[in-house]
mmCIF file of C-alpha atoms in Angstrom:
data_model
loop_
_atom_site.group_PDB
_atom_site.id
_atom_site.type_symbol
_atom_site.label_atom_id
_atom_site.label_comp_id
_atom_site.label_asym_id
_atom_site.label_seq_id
_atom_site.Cartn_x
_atom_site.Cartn_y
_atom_site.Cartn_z
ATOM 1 C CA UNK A 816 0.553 17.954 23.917
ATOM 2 C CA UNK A 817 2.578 16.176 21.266
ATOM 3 C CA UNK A 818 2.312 12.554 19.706
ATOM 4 C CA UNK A 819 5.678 11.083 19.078
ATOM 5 C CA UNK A 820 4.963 9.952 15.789
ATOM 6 C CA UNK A 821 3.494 13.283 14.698
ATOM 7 C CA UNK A 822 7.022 14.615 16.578
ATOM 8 C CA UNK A 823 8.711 12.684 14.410
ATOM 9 C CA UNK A 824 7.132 13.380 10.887
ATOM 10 C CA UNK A 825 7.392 17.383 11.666
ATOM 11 C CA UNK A 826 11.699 15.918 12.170
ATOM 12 C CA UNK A 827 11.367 14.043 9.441
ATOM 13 C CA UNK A 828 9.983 16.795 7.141
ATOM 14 C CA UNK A 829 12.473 19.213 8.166
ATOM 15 C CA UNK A 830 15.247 16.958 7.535
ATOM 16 C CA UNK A 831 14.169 16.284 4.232
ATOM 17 C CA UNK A 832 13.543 19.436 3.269
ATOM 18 C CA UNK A 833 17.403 20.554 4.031
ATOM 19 C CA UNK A 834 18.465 18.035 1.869
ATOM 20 C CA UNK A 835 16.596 19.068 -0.699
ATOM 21 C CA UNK A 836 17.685 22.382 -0.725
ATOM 22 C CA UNK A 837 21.172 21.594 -0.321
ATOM 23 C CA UNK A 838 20.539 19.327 -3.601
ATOM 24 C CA UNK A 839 19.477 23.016 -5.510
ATOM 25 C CA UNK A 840 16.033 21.727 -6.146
ATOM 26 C CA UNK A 841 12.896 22.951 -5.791
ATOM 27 C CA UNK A 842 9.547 21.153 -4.186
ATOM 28 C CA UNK A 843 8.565 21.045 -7.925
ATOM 29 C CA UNK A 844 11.683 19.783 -9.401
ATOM 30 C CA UNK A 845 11.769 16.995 -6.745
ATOM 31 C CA UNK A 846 8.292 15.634 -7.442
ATOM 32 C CA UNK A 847 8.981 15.459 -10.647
ATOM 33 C CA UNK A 848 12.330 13.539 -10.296
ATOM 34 C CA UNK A 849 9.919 11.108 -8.569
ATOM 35 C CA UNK A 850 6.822 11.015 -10.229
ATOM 36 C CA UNK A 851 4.752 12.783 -7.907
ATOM 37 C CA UNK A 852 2.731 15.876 -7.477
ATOM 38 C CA UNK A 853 4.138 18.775 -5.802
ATOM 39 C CA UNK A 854 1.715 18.834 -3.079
ATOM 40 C CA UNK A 855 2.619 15.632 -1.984
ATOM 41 C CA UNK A 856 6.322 16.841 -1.034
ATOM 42 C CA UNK A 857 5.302 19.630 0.553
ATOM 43 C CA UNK A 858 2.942 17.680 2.709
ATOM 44 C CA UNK A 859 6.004 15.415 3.904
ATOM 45 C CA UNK A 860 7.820 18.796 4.497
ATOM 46 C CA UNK A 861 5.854 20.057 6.400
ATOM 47 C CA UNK A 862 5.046 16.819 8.628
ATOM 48 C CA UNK A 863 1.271 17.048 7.680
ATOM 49 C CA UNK A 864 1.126 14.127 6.387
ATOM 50 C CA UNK A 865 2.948 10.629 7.017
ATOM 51 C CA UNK A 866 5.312 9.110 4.347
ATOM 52 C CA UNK A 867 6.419 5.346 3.959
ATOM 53 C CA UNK A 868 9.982 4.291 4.119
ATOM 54 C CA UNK A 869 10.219 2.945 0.414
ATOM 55 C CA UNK A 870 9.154 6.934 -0.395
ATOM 56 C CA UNK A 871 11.755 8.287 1.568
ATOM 57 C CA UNK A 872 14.162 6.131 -0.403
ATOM 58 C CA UNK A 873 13.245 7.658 -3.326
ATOM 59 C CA UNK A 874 13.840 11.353 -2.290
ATOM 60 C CA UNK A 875 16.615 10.610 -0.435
ATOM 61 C CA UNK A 876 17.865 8.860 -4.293
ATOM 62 C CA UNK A 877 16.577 11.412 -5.817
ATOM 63 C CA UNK A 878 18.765 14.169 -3.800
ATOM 64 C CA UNK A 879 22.113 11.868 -3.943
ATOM 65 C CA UNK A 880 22.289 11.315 -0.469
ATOM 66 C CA UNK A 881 24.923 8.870 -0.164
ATOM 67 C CA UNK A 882 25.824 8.411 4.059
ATOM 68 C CA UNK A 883 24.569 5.433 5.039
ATOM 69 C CA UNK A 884 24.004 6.903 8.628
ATOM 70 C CA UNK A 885 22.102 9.231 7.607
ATOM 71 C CA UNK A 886 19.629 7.158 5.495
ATOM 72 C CA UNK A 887 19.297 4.901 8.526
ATOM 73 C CA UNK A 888 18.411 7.834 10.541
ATOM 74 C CA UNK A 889 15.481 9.159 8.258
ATOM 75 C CA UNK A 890 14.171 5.487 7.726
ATOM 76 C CA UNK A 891 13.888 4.965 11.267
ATOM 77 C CA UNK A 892 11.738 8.556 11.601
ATOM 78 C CA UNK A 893 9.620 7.125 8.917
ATOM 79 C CA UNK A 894 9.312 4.266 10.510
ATOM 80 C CA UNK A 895 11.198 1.632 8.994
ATOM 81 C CA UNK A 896 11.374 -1.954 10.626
ATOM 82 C CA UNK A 897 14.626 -2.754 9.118
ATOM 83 C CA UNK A 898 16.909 -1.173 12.225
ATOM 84 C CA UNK A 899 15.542 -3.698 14.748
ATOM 85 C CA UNK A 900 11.976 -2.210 15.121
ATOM 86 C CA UNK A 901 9.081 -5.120 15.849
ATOM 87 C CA UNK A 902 6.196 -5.228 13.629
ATOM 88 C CA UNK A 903 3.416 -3.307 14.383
ATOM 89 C CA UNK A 904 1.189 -5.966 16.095
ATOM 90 C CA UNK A 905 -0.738 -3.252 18.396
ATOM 91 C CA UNK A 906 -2.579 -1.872 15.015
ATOM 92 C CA UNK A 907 -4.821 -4.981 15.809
ATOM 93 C CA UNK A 908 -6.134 -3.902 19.164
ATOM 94 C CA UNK A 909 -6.513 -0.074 16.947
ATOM 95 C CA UNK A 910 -10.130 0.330 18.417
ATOM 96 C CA UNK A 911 -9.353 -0.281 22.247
ATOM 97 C CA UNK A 912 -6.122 1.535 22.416
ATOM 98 C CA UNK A 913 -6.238 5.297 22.507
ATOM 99 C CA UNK A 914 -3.610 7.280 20.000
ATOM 100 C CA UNK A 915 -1.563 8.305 23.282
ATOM 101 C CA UNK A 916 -0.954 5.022 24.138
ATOM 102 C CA UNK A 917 -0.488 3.575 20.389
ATOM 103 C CA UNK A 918 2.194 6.313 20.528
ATOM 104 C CA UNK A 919 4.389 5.139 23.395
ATOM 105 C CA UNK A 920 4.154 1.562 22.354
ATOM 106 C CA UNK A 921 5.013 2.565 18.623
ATOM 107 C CA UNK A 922 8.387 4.267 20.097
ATOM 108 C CA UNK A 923 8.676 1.247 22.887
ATOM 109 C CA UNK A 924 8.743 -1.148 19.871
ATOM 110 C CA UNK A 925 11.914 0.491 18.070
ATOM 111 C CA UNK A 926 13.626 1.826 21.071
ATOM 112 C CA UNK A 927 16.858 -0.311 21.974
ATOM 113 C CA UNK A 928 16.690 1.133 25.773
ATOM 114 C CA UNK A 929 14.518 2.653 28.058
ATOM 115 C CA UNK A 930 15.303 4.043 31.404
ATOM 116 C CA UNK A 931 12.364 4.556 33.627
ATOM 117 C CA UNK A 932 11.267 5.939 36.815
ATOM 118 C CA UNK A 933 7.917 4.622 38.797
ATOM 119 C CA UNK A 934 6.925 6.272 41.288
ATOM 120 C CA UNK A 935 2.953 4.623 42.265
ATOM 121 C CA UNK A 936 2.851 1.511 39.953
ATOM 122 C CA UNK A 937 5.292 -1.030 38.821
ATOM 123 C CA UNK A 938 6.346 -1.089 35.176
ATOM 124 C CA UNK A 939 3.699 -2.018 32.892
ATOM 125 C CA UNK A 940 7.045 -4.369 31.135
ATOM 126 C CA UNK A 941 6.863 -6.308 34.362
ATOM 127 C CA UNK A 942 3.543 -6.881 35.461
ATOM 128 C CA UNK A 943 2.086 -10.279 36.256
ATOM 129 C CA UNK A 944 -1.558 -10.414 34.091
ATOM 130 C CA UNK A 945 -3.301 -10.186 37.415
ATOM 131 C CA UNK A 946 -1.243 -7.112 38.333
ATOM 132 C CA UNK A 947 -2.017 -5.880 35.113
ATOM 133 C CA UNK A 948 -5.986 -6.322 35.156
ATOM 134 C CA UNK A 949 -6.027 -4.518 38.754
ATOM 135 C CA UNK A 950 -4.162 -1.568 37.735
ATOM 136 C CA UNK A 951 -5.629 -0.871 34.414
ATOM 137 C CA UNK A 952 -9.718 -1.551 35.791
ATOM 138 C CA UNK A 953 -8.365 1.179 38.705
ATOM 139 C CA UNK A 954 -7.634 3.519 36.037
ATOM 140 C CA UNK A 955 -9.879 3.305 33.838
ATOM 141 C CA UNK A 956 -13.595 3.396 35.666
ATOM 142 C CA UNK A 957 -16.626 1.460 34.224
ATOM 143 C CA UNK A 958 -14.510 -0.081 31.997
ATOM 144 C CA UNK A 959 -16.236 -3.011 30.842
ATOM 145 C CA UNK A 960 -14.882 -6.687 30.857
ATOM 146 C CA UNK A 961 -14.349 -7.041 27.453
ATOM 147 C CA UNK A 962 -12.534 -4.358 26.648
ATOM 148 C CA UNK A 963 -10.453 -5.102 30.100
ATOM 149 C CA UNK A 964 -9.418 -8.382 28.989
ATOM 150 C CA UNK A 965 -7.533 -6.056 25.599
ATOM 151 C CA UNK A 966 -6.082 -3.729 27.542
ATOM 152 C CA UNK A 967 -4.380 -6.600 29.641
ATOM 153 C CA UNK A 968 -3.685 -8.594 26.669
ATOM 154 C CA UNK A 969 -2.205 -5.775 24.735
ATOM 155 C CA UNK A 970 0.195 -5.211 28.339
ATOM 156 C CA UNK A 971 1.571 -8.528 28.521
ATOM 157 C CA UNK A 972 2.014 -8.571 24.326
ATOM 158 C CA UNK A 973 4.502 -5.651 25.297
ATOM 159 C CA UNK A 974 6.701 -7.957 27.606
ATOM 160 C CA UNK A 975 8.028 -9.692 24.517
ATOM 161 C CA UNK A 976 9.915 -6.928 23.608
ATOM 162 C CA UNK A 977 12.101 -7.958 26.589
ATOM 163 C CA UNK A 978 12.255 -11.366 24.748
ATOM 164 C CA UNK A 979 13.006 -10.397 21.265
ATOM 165 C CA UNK A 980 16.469 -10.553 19.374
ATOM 166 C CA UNK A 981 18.274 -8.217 20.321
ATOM 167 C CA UNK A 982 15.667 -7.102 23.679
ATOM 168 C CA UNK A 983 15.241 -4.022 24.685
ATOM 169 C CA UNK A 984 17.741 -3.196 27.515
ATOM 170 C CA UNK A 985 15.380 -2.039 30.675
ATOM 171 C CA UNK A 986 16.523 -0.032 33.319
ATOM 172 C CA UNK A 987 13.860 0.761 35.674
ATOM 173 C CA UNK A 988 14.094 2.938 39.344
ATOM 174 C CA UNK A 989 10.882 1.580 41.507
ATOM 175 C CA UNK A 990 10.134 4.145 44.763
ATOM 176 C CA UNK A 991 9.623 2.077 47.347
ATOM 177 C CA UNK A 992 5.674 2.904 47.315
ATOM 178 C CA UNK A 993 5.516 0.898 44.531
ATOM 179 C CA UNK A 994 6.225 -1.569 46.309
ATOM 180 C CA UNK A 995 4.390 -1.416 49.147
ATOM 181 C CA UNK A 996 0.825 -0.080 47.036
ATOM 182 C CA UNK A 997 -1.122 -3.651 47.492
ATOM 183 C CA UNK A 998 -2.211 -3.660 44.113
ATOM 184 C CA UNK A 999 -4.860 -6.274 43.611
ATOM 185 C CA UNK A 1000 -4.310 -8.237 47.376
ATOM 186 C CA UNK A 1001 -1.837 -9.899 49.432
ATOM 187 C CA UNK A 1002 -1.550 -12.645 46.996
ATOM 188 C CA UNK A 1003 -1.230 -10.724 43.767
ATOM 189 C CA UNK A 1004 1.058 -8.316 45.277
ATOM 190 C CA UNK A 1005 3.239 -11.804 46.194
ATOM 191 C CA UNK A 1006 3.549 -13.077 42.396
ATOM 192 C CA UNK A 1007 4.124 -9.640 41.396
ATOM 193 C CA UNK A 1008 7.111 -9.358 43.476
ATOM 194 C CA UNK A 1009 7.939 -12.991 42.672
ATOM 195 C CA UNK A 1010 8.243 -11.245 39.204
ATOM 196 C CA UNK A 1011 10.062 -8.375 39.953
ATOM 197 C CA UNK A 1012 13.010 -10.512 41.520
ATOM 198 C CA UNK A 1013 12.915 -13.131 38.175
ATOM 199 C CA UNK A 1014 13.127 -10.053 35.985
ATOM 200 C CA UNK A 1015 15.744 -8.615 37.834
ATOM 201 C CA UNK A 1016 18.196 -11.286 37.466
ATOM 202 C CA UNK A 1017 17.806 -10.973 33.375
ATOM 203 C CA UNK A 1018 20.776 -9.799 31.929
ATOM 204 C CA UNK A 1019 19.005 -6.932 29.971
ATOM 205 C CA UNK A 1020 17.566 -5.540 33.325
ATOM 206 C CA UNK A 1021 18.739 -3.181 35.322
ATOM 207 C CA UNK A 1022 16.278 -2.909 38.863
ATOM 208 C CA UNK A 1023 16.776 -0.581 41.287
ATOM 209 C CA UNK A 1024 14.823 0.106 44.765
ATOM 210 C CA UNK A 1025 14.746 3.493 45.843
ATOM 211 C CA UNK A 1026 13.522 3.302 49.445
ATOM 212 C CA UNK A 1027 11.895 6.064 51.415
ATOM 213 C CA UNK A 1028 15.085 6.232 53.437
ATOM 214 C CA UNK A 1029 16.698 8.235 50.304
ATOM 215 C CA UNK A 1030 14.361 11.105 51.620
ATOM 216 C CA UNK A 1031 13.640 13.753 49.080
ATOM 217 C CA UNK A 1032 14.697 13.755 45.379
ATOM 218 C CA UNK A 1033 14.315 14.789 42.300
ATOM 219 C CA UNK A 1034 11.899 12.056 40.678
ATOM 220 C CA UNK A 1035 9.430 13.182 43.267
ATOM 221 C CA UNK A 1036 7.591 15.428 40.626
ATOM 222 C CA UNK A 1037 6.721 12.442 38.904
ATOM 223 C CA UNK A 1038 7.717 9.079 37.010
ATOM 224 C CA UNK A 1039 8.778 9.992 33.583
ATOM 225 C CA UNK A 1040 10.244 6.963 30.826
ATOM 226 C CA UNK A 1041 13.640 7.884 28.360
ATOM 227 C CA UNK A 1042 13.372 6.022 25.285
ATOM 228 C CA UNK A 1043 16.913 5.406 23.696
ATOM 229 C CA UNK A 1044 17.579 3.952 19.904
ATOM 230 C CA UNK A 1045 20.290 1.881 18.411
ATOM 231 C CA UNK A 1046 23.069 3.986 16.719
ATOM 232 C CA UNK A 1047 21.547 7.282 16.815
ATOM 233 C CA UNK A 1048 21.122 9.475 20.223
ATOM 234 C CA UNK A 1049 19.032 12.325 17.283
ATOM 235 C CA UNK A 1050 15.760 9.957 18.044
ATOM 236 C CA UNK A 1051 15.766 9.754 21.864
ATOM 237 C CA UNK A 1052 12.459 11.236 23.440
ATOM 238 C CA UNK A 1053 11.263 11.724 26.648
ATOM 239 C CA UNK A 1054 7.614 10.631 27.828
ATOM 240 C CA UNK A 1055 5.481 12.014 30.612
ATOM 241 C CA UNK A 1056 2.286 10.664 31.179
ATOM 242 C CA UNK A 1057 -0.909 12.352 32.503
ATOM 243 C CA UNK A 1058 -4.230 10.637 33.204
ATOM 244 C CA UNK A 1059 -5.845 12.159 29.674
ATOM 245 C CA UNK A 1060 -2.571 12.615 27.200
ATOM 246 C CA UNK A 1061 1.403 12.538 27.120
ATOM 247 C CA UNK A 1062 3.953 14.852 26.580
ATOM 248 C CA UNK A 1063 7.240 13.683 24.615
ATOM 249 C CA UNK A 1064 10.269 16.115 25.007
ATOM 250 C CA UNK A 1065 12.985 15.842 22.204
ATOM 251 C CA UNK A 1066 14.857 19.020 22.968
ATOM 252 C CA UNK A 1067 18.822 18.294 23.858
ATOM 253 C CA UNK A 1068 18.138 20.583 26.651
ATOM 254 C CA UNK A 1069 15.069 18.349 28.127
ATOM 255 C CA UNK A 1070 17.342 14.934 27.133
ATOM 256 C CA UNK A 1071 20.265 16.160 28.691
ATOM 257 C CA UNK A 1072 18.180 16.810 32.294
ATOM 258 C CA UNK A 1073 15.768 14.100 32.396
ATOM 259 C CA UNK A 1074 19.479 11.768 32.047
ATOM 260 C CA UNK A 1075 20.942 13.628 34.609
ATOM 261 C CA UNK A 1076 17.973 13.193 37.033
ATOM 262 C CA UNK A 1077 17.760 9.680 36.065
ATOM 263 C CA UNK A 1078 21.353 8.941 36.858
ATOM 264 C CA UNK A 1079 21.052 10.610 40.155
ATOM 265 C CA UNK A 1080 17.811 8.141 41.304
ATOM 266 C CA UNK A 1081 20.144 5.272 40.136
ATOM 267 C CA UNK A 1082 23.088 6.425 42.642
ATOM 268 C CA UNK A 1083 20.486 7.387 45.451
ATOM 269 C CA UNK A 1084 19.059 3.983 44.894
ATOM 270 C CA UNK A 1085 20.097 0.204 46.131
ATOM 271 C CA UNK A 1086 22.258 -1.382 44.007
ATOM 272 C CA UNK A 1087 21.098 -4.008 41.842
ATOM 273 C CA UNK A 1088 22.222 -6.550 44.201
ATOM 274 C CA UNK A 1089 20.779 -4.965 47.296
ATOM 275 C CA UNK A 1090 17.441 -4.257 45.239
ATOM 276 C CA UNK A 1091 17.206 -8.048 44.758
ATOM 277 C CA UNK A 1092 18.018 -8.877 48.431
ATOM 278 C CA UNK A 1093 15.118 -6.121 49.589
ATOM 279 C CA UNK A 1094 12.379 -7.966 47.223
ATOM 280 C CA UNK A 1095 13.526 -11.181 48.691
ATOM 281 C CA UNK A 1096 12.965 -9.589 52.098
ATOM 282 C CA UNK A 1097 9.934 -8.152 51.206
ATOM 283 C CA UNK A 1098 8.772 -11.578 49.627
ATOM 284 C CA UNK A 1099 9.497 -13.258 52.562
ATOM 285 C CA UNK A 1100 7.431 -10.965 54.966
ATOM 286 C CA UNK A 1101 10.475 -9.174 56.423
#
């Protein structure tokens, strides 16, 4: 299994490493252009080691790259804030939070989009904090109270993405077993779907219903999220989570199906409109 971030340092290295060469210098020659040891650049080459954007500036100097694009692109791999990304406040929850899940919220924080399918729970972007608490001491057995109350804290800390300037643009396909899982109780289940229906009439969310009428399809091997970023399709990863780790696909090949597969849930789904109307039904006891 792959981390994004280490995904994206092994990118990042490679990248860098074609520039250099197409800039006729050697690992050597370019640490000493910078002031550095030679090891150090062939640690960033080789991904083994992380690098900070202000570093990357000075290689990236150092080897005349002029296209601003392209500088955007490799700031963003190293992690730069300064193309929309949100500070990193989940480093303070560091000792609750295992590195899988640092991971996705690290790419969830500089992604401009994310298309996701549910398929047993409903978005962790749009859970109420009782929701929340039910699903995450369900997963996670003997989990004590403490460390509970951060894992639901760090959740609804993620939901302000969907508040920031510009938000990230949600579009989310919910089976209908979502739905009808009662997660937490007839009441919680009620505010939860109170929820849903408020967050689907936001202008950067796109909520769709697929109902158990659509029969088989293809999302029935699992949910799986897309994570899209501003100006660049080069960073978009796939996520699929498994109860111990994740497994982020970057291949064109992988992109290019998990779209497809998403677009086709969206047309077998309701439409927006008719997703609303169904939670309304559903909220009302029809």
């Amino acid at each position: 299994m792959q981390h994004g971030p280490a995904v994206r340092r092994r990118k990042l290295g490679a990248e860098l490493r074609a520039l250099r060469t197409s800039a006729g210098l050697t690992s050597g020659e370019a640490a000493r252009l910078v002031g550095w040891h030679q090891s150090k650049v062939s640690r960033i080459e080789t991904g083994a080691s992380g690098v900070k954007p202000a570093d990357v500036r000075l290689l990236l100097d150092a080897y005349r790259v002029g296209d601003a694009n392209l500088r955007e692109l490799l700031l963003v791999l190293a992690g730069s804030d300064e193309s929309g990304g949100r500070h990193h406040w989940w480093h303070a929850y560091r000792g609750v939070l295992p590195p899988t899940y640092r991971d996705f919220i690290s790419l969830e924080s500089q992604a401009s989009a994310m298309r996701t399918l549910e398929t047993s729970v409903v978005p962790g972007l749009l859970q109420t904090p009782e929701y929340a608490r039910a699903v995450t001491r369900a997963a996670v057995d003997g989990l004590a109270d403490e460390r509970l109350d951060a894992l639901v804290e760090v959740r609804l800390a993620r939901q302000d993405i969907l508040r920031a300037q510009p938000p990230l643009e949600l579009s989310a396909v919910l089976d209908e077993a979502v739905l009808r899982r009662e997660v937490g109780g007839p009441e919680v289940m009620a505010r939860q779907l109170k929820r849903l229906m408020e967050a689907a009439r936001l202008p950067q969310v796109r909520l769709q219903v697929l109902p158990f009428t659509a029969g088989a399809h293809v999302g029935i091997t699992g949910p799986f999220v897309i994570f899209s970023f501003a100006r660049t399709s080069d960073l978009d990863v796939v996520v699929l989570d498994h109860l111990t780790s994740s497994l982020y696909l970057e291949r064109k090949e992988d992109l290019q199906a998990y779209t497809e597969a998403f677009n086709t849930l969206q047309i077998r789904a309701l439409s927006p409109e008719d997703s609303l109307d169904y939670l309304a039904g559903m909220g009302a006891g029809a």
